[in-house]
Coordinates of C-alpha atoms (C1' of nucleotides) in Angstrom, one line a residue:
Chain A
X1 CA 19.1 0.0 10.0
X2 CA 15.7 0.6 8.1
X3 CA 13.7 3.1 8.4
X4 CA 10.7 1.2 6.7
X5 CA 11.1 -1.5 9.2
X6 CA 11.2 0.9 11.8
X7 CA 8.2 2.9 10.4
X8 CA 6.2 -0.3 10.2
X9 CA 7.6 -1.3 13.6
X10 CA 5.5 1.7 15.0
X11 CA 2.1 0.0 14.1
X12 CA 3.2 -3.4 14.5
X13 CA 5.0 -6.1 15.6
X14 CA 7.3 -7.6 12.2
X15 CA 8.5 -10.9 12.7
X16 CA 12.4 -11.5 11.3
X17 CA 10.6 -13.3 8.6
X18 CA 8.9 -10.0 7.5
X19 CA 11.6 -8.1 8.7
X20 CA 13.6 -10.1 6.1
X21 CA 10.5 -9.6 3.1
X22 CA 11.4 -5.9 3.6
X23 CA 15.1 -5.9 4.2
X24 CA 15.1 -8.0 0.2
X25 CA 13.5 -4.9 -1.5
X26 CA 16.6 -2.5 0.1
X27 CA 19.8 -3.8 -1.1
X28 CA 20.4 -1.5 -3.9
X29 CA 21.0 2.0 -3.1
X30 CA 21.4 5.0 -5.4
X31 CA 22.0 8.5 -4.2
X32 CA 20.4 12.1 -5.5
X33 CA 21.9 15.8 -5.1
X34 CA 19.3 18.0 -3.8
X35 CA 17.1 19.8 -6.5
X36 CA 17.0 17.5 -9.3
X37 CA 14.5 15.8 -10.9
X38 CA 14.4 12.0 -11.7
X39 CA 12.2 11.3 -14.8
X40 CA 9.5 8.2 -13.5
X41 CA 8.7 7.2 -16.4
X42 CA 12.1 5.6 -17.6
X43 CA 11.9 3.5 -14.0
X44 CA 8.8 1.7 -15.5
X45 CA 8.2 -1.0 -12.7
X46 CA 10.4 0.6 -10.4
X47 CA 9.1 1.3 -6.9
X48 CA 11.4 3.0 -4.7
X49 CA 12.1 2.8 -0.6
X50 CA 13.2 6.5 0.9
X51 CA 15.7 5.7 2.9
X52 CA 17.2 9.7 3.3
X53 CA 16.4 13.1 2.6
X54 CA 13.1 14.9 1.4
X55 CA 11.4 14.1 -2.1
X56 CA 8.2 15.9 -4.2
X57 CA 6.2 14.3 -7.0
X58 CA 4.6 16.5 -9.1
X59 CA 2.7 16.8 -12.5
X60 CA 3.4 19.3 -15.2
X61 CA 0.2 20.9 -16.4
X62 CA -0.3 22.0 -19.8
X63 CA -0.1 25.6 -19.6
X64 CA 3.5 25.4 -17.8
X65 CA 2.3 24.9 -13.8
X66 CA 3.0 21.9 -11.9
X67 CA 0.9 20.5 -9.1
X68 CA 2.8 19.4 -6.4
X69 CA 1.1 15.6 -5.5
X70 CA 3.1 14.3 -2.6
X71 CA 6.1 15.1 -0.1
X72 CA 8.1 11.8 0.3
X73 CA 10.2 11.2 3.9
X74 CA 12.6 8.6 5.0
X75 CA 10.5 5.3 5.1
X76 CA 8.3 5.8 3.0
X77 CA 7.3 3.3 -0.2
X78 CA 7.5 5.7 -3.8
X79 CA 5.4 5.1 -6.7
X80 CA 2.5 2.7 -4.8
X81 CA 0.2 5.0 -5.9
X82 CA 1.2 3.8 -10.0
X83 CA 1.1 0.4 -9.0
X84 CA -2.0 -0.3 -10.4
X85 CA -1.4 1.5 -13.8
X86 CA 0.7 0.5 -16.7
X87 CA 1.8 3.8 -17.3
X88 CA 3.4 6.2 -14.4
X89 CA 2.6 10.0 -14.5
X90 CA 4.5 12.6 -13.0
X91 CA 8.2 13.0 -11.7
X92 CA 10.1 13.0 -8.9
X93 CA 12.4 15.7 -7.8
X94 CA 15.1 16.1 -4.6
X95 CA 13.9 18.9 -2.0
X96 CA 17.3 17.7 -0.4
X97 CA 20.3 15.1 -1.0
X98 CA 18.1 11.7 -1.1
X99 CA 19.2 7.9 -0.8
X100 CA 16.7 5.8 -2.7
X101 CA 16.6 1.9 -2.7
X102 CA 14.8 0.6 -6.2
X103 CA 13.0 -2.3 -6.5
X104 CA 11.0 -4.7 -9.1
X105 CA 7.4 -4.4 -8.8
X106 CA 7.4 -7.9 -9.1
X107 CA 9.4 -8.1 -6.1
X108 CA 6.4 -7.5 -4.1
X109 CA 4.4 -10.6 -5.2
X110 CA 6.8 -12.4 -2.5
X111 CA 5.2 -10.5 0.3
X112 CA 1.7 -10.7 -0.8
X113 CA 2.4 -14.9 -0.7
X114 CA 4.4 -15.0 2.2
X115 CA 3.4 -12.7 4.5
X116 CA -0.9 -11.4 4.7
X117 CA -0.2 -9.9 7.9
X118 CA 2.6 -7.7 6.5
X119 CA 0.5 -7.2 3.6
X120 CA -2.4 -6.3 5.5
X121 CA -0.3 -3.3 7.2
X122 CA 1.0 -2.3 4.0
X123 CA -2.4 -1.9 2.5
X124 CA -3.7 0.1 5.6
X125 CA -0.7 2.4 5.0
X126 CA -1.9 2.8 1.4
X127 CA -5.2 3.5 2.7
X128 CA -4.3 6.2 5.4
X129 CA -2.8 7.9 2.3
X130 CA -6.1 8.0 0.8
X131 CA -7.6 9.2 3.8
X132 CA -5.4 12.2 4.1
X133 CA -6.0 13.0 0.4
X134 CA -9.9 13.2 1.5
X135 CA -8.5 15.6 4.3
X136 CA -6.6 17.9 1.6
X137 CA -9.4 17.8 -1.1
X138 CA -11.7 19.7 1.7
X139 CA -8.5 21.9 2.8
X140 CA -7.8 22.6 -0.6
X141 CA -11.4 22.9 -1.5
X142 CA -12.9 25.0 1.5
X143 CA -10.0 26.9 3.0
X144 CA -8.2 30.2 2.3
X145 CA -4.5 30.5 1.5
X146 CA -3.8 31.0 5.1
X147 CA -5.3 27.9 7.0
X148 CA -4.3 25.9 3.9
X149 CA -0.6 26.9 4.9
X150 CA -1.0 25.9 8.3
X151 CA -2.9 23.2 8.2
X152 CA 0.1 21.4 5.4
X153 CA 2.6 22.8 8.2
X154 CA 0.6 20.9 10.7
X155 CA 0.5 17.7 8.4
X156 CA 4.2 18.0 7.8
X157 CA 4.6 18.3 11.6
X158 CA 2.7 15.2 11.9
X159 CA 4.4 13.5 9.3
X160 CA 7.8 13.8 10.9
X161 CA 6.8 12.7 14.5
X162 CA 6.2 9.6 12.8
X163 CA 8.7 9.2 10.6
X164 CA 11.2 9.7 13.8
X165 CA 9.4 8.2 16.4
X166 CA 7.9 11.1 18.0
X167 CA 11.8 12.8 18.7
X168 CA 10.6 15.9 16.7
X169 CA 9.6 19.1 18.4
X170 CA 7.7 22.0 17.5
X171 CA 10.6 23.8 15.7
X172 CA 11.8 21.5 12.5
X173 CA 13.6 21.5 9.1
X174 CA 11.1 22.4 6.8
X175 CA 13.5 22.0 3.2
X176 CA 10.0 22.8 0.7
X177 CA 10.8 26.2 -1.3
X178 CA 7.7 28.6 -1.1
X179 CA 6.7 27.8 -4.6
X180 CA 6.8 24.0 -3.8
X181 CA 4.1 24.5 -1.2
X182 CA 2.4 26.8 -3.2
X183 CA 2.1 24.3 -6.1
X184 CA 1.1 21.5 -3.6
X185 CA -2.1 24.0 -2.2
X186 CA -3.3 25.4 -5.2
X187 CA -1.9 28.6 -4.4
X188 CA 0.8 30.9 -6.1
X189 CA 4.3 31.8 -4.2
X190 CA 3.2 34.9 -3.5
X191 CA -0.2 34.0 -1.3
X192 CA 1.9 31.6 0.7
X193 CA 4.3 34.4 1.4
X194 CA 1.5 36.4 2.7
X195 CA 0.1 33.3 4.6
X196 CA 3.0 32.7 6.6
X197 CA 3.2 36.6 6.9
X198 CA 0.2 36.4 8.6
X199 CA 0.9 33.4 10.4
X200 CA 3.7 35.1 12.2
X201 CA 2.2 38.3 12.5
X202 CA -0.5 36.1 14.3
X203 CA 1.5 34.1 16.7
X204 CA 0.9 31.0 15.1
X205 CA 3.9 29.7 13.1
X206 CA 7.4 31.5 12.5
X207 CA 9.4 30.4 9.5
X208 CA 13.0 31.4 8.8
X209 CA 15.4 29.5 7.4
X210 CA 14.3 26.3 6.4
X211 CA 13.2 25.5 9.6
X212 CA 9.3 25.8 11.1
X213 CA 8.4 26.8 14.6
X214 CA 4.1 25.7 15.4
X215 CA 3.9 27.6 18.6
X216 CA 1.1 25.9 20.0
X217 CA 0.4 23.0 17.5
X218 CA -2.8 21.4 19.9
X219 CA -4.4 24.8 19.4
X220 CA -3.7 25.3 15.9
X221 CA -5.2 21.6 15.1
X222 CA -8.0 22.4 17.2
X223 CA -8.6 25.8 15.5
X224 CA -8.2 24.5 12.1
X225 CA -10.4 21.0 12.6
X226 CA -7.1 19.0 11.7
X227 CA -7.0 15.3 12.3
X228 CA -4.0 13.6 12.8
X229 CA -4.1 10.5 11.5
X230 CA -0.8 9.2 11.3
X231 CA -0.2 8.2 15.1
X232 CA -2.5 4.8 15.1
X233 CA -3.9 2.2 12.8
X234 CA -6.4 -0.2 13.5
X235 CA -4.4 -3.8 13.1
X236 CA -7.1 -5.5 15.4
X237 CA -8.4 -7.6 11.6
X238 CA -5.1 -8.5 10.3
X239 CA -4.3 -11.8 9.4
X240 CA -2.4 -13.2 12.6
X241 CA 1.1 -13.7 12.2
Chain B
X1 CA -25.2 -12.3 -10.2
X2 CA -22.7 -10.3 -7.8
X3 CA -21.6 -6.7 -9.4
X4 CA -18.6 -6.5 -7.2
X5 CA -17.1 -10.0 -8.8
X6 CA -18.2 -9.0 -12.3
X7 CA -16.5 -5.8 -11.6
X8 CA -13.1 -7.6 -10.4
X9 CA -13.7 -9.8 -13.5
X10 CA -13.6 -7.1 -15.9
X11 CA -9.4 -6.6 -14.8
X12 CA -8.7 -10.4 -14.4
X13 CA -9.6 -14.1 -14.5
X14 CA -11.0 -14.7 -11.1
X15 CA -11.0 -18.7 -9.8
X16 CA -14.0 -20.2 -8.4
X17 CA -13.1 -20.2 -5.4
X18 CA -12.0 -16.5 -5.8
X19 CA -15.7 -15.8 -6.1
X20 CA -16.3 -17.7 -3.2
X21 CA -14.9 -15.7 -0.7
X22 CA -16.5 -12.6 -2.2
X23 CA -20.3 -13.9 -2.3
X24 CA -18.9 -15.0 1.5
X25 CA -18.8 -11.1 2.0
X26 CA -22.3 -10.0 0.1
X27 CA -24.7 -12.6 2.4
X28 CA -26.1 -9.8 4.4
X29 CA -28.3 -7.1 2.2
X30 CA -30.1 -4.0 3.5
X31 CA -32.2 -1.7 1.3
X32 CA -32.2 2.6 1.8
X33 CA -34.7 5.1 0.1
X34 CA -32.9 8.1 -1.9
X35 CA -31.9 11.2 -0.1
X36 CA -31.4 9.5 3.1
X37 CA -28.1 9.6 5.3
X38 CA -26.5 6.6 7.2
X39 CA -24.2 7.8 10.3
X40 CA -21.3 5.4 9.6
X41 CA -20.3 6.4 13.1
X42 CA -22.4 3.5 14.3
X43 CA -21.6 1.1 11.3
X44 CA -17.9 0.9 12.6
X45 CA -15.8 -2.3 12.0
X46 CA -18.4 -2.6 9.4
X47 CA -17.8 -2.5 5.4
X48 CA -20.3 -2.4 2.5
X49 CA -20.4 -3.9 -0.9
X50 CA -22.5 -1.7 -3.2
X51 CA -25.0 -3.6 -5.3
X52 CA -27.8 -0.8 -6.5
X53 CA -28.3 2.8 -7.1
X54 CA -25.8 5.9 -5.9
X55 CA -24.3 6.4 -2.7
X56 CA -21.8 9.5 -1.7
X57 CA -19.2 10.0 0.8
X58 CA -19.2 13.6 3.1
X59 CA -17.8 15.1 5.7
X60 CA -19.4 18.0 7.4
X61 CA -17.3 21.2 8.0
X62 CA -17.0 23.6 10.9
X63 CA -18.9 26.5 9.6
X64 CA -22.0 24.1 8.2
X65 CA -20.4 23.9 4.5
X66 CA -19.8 20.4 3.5
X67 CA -17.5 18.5 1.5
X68 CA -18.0 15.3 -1.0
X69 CA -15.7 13.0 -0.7
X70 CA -16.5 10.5 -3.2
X71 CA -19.1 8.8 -5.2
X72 CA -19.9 5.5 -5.4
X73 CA -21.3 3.2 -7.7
X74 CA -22.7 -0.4 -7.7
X75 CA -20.2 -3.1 -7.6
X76 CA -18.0 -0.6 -4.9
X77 CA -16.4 -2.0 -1.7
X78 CA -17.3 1.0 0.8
X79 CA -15.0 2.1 3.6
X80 CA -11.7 0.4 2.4
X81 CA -10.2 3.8 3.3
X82 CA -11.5 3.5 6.4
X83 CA -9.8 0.3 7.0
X84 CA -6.5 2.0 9.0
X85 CA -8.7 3.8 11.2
X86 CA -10.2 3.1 14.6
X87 CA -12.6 5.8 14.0
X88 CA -14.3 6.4 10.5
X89 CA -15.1 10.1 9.9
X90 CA -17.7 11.4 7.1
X91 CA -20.9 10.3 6.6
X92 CA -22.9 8.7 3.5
X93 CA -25.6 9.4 1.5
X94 CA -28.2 8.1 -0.6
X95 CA -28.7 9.5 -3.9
X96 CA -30.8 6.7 -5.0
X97 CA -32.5 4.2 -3.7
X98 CA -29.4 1.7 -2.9
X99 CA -28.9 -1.9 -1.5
X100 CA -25.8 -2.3 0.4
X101 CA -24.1 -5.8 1.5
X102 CA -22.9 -5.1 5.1
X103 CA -19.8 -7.5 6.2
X104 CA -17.4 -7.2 8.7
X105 CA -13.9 -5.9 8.5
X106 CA -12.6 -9.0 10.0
X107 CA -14.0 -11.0 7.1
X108 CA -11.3 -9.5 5.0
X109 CA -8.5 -11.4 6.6
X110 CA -9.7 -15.1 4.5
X111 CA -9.0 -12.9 1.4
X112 CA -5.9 -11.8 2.7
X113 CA -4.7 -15.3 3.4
X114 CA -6.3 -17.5 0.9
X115 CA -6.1 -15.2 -2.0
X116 CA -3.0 -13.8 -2.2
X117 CA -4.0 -12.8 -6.1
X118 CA -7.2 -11.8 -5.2
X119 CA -5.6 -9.0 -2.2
X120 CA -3.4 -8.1 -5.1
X121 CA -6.5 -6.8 -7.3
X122 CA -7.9 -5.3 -4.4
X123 CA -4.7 -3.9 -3.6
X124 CA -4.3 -2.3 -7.2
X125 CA -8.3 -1.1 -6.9
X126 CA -7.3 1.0 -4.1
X127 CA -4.1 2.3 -5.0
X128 CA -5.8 3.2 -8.6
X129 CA -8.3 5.5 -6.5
X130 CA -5.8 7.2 -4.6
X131 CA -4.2 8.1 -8.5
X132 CA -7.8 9.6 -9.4
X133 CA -7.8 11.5 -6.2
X134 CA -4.3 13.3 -7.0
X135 CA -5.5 13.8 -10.5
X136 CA -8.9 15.4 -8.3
X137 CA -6.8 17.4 -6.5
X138 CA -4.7 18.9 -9.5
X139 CA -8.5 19.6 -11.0
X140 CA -9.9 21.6 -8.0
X141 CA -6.6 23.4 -7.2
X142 CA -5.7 24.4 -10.6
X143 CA -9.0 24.8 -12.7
X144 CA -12.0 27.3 -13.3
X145 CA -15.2 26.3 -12.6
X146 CA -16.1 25.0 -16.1
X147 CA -13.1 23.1 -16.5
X148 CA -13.8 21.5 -13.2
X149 CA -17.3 20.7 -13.7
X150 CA -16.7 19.3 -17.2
X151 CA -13.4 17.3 -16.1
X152 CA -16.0 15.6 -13.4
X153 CA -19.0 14.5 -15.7
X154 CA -15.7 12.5 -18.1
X155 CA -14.9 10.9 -14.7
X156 CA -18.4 9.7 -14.0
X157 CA -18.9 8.9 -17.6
X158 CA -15.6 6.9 -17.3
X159 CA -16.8 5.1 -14.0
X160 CA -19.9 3.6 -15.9
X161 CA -17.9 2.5 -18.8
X162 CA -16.3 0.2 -16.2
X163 CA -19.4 -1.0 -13.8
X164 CA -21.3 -1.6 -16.5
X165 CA -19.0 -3.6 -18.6
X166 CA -18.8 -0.7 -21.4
X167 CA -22.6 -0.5 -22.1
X168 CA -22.9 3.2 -21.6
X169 CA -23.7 5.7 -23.9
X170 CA -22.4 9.8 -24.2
X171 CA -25.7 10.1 -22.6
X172 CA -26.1 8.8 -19.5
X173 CA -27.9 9.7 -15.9
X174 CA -26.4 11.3 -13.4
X175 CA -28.8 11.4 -10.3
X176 CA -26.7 13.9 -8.1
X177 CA -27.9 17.4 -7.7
X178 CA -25.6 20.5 -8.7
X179 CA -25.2 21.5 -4.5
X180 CA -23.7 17.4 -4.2
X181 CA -21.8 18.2 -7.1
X182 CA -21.0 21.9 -5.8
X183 CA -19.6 20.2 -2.7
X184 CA -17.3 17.4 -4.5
X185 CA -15.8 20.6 -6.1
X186 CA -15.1 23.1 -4.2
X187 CA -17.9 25.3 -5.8
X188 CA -21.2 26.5 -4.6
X189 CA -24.4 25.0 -6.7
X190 CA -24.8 28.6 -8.4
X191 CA -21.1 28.3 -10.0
X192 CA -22.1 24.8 -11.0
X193 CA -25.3 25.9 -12.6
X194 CA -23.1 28.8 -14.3
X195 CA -21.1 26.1 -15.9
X196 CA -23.4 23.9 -17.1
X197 CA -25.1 26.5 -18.9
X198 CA -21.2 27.7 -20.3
X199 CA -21.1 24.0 -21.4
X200 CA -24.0 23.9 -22.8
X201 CA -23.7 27.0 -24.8
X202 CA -20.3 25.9 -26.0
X203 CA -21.7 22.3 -27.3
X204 CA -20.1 20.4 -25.1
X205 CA -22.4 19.2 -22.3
X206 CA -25.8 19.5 -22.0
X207 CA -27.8 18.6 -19.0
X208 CA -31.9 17.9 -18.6
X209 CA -33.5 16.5 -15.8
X210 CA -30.9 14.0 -14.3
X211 CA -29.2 13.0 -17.5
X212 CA -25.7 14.2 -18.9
X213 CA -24.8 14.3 -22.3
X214 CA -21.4 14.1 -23.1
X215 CA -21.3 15.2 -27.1
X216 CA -18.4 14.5 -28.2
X217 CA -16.0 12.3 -25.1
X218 CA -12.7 12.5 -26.7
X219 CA -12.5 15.8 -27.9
X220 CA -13.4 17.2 -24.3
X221 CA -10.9 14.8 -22.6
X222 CA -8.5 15.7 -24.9
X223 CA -9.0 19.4 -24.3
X224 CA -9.2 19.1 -20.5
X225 CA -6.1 16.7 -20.2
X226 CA -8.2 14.3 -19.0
X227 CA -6.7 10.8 -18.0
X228 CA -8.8 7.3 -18.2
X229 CA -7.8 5.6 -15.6
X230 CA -10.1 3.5 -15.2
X231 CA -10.0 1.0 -18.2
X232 CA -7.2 -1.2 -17.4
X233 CA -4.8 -1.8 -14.4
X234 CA -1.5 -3.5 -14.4
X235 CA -2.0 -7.5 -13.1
X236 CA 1.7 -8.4 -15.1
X237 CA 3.3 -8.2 -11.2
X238 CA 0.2 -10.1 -9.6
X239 CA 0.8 -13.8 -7.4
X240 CA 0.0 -16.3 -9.9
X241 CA -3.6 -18.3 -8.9
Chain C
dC1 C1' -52.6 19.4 -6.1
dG2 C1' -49.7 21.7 -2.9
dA3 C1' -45.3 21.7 -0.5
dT4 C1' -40.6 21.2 -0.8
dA5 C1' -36.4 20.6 -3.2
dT6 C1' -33.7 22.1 -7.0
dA7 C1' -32.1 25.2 -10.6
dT8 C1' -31.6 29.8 -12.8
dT9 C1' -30.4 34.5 -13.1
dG10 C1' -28.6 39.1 -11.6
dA11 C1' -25.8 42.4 -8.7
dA12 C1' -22.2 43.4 -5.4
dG13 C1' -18.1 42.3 -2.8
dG14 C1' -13.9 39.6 -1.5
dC15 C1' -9.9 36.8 -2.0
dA16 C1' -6.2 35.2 -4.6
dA17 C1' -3.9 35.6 -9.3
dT18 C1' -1.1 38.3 -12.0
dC19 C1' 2.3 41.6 -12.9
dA20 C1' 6.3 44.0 -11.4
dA21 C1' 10.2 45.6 -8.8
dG22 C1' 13.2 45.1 -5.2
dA23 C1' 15.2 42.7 -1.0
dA24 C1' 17.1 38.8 1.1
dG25 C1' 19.2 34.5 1.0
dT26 C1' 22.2 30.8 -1.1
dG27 C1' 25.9 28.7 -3.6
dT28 C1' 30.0 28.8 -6.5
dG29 C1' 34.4 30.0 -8.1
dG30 C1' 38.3 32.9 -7.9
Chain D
dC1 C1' 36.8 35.0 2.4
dC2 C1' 34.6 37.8 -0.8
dA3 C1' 32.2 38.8 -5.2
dC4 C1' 28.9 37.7 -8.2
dA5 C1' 25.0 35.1 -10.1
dC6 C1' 21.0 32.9 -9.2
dT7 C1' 17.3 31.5 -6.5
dT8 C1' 13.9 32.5 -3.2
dC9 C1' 11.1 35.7 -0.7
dT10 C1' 8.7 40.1 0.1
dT11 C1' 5.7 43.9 -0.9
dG12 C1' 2.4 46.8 -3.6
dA13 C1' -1.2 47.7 -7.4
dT14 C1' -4.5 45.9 -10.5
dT15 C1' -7.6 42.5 -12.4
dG16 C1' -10.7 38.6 -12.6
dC17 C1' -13.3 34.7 -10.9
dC18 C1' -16.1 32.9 -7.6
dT19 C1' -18.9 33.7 -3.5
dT20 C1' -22.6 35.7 -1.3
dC21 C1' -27.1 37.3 -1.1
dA22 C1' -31.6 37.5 -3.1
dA23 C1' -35.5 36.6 -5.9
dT24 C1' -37.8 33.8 -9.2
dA25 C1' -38.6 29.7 -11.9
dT26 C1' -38.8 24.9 -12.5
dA27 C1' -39.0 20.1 -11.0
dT28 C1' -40.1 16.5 -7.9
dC29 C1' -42.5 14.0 -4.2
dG30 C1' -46.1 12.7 -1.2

DNA sequence: CGATATATTGAAGGCAATCAAGAAGTGTGG
DNA sequence: CCACACTTCTTGATTGCCTTCAATATATCG
């Protein structure tokens, strides 16, 4: 089974037609141990379907920091962000032990002549991405260390309900390293592990082990001004099937 | 003459009929004064096409502190990154006098349809703002206030290479004021004026009375890491016409 | 011209970075 | 199953950059 098709499946209805479109772009599969990195820029024209484990790309600055750009989940579509650009930037690397399906970029023209409505979702996905980047820029910009951790907890939280059709409860695997979060807030290791510190000192969020525990997630969002906005999209203009 | 199709020209060939279905979308035209603010709230379903003068995106924050989002320029489609949502969040901005092309979102469904090419452009347009907006993010959470205010004037210098079909000069005007620009950062409008005075001292930018000099474009980018994403976007993948 | 908006400059304080050392956790091989 | 190496996390002390607050100067608009 898919987990794109059953991502896109959450916001709308996919015809077999489509359902075929995406199933095309998944028959190759490679596999990754955890904590390694895969070099982008020698899959030129590659774009990649998640189908298992956790993923980061990042940028390596020039004074030997990286910025942390995006965590990648099952069902998710890798490297749409480059598809525009001749050139990739950046690298991948495993948080755990990953299955990703490659596929041509030019793979995709197929969809964008057969199926507008499928495109139209597709392009709204790419879109809510950009929206939440809006949302960090102002968390990254405007918070402190501690409501920057929580609020990324709360986005991962969010993340994962959709990713698993809402099974997910307010204790989860959470596989990111301290540093890895700290390079994807702007923040060094050692702030985070004050944040979270506090956090639990708090009542607000206990870490141990990998695994997160939001004790009251609706306050926290509330408290924090987060929006989710993973759990709807607005399909009422797309093309009809 | 329509800036939007000029701009879309300046990345690929676009048909006749192409152009048609983007003049379809810039019938309507409504005129604001500078320094006014349009509640996009009550604009809903609706998108703009940007033909005159300076626009910005904001959100306003809890604690009264705001947050640019983005900038616009003429020849921009406004609120694609809206498109997923059923509510849009954020408002706008004038910072010039501006003339907008209100259409609604439905409208974009012909494109979708018709054009498979042209939604392919579009497509990439997006996707190549959601690049800049990671690089954004790796410049506010990893930068000093200098570096971020000089890594922001190349990106504005680089946007008017491309709206204006390369006719732009290392001096150039820049119409916000240093609180707007203070809030796209992360800063507050005395760090900005600190900087610009840094960068001026250094020779690098100087500022007077709503115009930016950039003296010399390539070392600066070079020194700040700066990527041009801007000039050209990959069509090698696109639908043929 | 006067009123308002915008920019400059200085002083003091706070938050996170840096540096450093040690503790806890994880994985591997014998 | 344990020992060892390595990674990840914690905690404390110091430093630096940006914010805040405040006062003045300059620019812009009606």
């Amino acid at each position: 089974m898919s987990c794109l098709v059953s991502r896109l499946r959450y916001y709308l209805d996919i015809s077999e037609d489509d359902e075929k479109l995406v199933l095309e772009l998944e028959k190759q599969e490679v596999n990754y141990k955890a904590r390694r990195t895969l070099n982008l820029q020698q899959q030129k024209n590659n774009l990649f379907i998640l189908k298992r484990g956790w993923l980061y790309r990042y940028a390596d600055l020039q004074d030997g920091r990286r910025q942390v750009l995006r965590v990648h989940y099952p069902g998710d579509i890798i490297g749409l962000t480059d598809i525009a650009m001749c050139e990739t930037f950046g690298d991948l690397a495993t948080a755990t032990d990953v299955t990703l399906c490659p596929f041509q970029k030019k793979h995709l023209d197929k969809v964008f002549i057969q199926s507008p409505r499928l495109t139209a979702l597709i392009f709204s996905l790419g879109m809510l991405e950009e929206a939440i980047l809006l949302d960090r820029i102002t968390m990254i910009a405007r918070n402190n260390a501690v409501n920057r951790v929580a609020n990324y907890m709360l986005e991962l939280y969010s993340r994962q309900k959709i990713h698993t059709n809402n099974t997910v409860f307010t204790t989860f695997n959470m596989p990111l390293t301290q540093d890895v979060i700290a390079d994807a807030l702007g923040l060094t290791n050692v702030s985070v592990s004050n944040a979270f510190a506090q956090l639990k000192q708090e009542n607000k969020i206990l870490n141990h082990r990998k695994r997160i525990t939001i004790l009251d997630p609706d306050k926290l969002k509330k408290d924090l001004n987060f929006i989710d906005r993973f759990f709807e999209i607005d399909t009422s203009w797309f093309p009809n099937a």
